[in-house]
Coordinates of N, CA and C in Angstrom, one line a residue:
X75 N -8.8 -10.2 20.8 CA -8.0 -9.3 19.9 C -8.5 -7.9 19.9
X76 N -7.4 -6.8 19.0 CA -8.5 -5.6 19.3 C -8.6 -5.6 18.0
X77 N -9.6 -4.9 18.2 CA -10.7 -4.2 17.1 C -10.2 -3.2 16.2
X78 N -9.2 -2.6 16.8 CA -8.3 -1.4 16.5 C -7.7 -2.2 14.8
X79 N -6.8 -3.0 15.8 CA -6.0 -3.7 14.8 C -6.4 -4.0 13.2
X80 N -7.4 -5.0 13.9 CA -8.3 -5.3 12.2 C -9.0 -4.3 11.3
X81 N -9.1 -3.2 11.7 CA -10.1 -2.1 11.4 C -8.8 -1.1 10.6
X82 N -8.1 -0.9 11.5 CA -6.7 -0.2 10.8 C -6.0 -0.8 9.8
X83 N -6.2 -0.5 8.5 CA -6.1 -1.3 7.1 C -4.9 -0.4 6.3
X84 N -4.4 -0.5 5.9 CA -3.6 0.7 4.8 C -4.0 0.0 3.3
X85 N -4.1 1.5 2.7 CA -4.4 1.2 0.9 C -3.5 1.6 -0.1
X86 N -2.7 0.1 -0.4 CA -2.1 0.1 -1.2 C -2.4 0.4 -2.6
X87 N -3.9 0.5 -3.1 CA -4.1 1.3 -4.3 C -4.4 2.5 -3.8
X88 N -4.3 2.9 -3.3 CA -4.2 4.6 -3.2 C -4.2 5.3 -2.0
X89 N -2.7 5.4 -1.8 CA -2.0 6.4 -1.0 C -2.8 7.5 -0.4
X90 N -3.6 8.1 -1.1 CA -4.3 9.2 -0.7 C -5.2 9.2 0.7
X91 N -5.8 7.7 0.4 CA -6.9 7.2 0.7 C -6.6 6.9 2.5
X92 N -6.8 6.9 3.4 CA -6.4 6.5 4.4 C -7.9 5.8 5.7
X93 N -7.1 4.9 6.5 CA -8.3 4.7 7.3 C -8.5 5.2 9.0
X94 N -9.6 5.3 9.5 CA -9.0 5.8 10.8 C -10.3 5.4 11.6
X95 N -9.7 4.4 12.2 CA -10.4 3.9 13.3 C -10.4 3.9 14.6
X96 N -11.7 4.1 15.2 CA -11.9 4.6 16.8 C -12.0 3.4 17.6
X97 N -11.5 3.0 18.6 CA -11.8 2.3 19.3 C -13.2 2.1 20.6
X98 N -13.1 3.5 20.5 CA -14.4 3.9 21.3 C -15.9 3.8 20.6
X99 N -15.9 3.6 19.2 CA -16.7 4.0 18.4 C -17.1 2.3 17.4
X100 N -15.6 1.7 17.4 CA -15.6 0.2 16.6 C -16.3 0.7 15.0
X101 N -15.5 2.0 14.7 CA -16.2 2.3 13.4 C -15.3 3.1 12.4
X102 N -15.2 2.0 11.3 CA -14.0 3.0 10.6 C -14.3 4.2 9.3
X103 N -13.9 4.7 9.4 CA -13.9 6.0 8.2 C -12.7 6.2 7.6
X104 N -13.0 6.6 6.3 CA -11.7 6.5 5.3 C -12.5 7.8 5.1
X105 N -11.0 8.7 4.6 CA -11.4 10.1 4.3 C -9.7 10.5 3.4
X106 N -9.7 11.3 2.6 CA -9.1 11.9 1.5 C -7.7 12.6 2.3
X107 N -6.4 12.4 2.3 CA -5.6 12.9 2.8 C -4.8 13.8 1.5
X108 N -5.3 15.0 1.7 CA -4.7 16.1 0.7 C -3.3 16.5 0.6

């Protein structure tokens, strides 16, 4: 399966909040969408 998929999450308690995952990297970061 990819890695992408599972790692790419959406947050339903807070919209703001987002995730963003690299496939090159297999490393996810959530960061503040203003």
């Amino acid at each position: 399966m990819d890695n992408m998929s599972q790692c790419l999450k959406p947050e339903p308690t807070s919209i703001s909040l987002q995730y963003k995952c690299y496939d090159w990297m297999i490393h996810c970061t959530v960061y503040l969408k203003f």
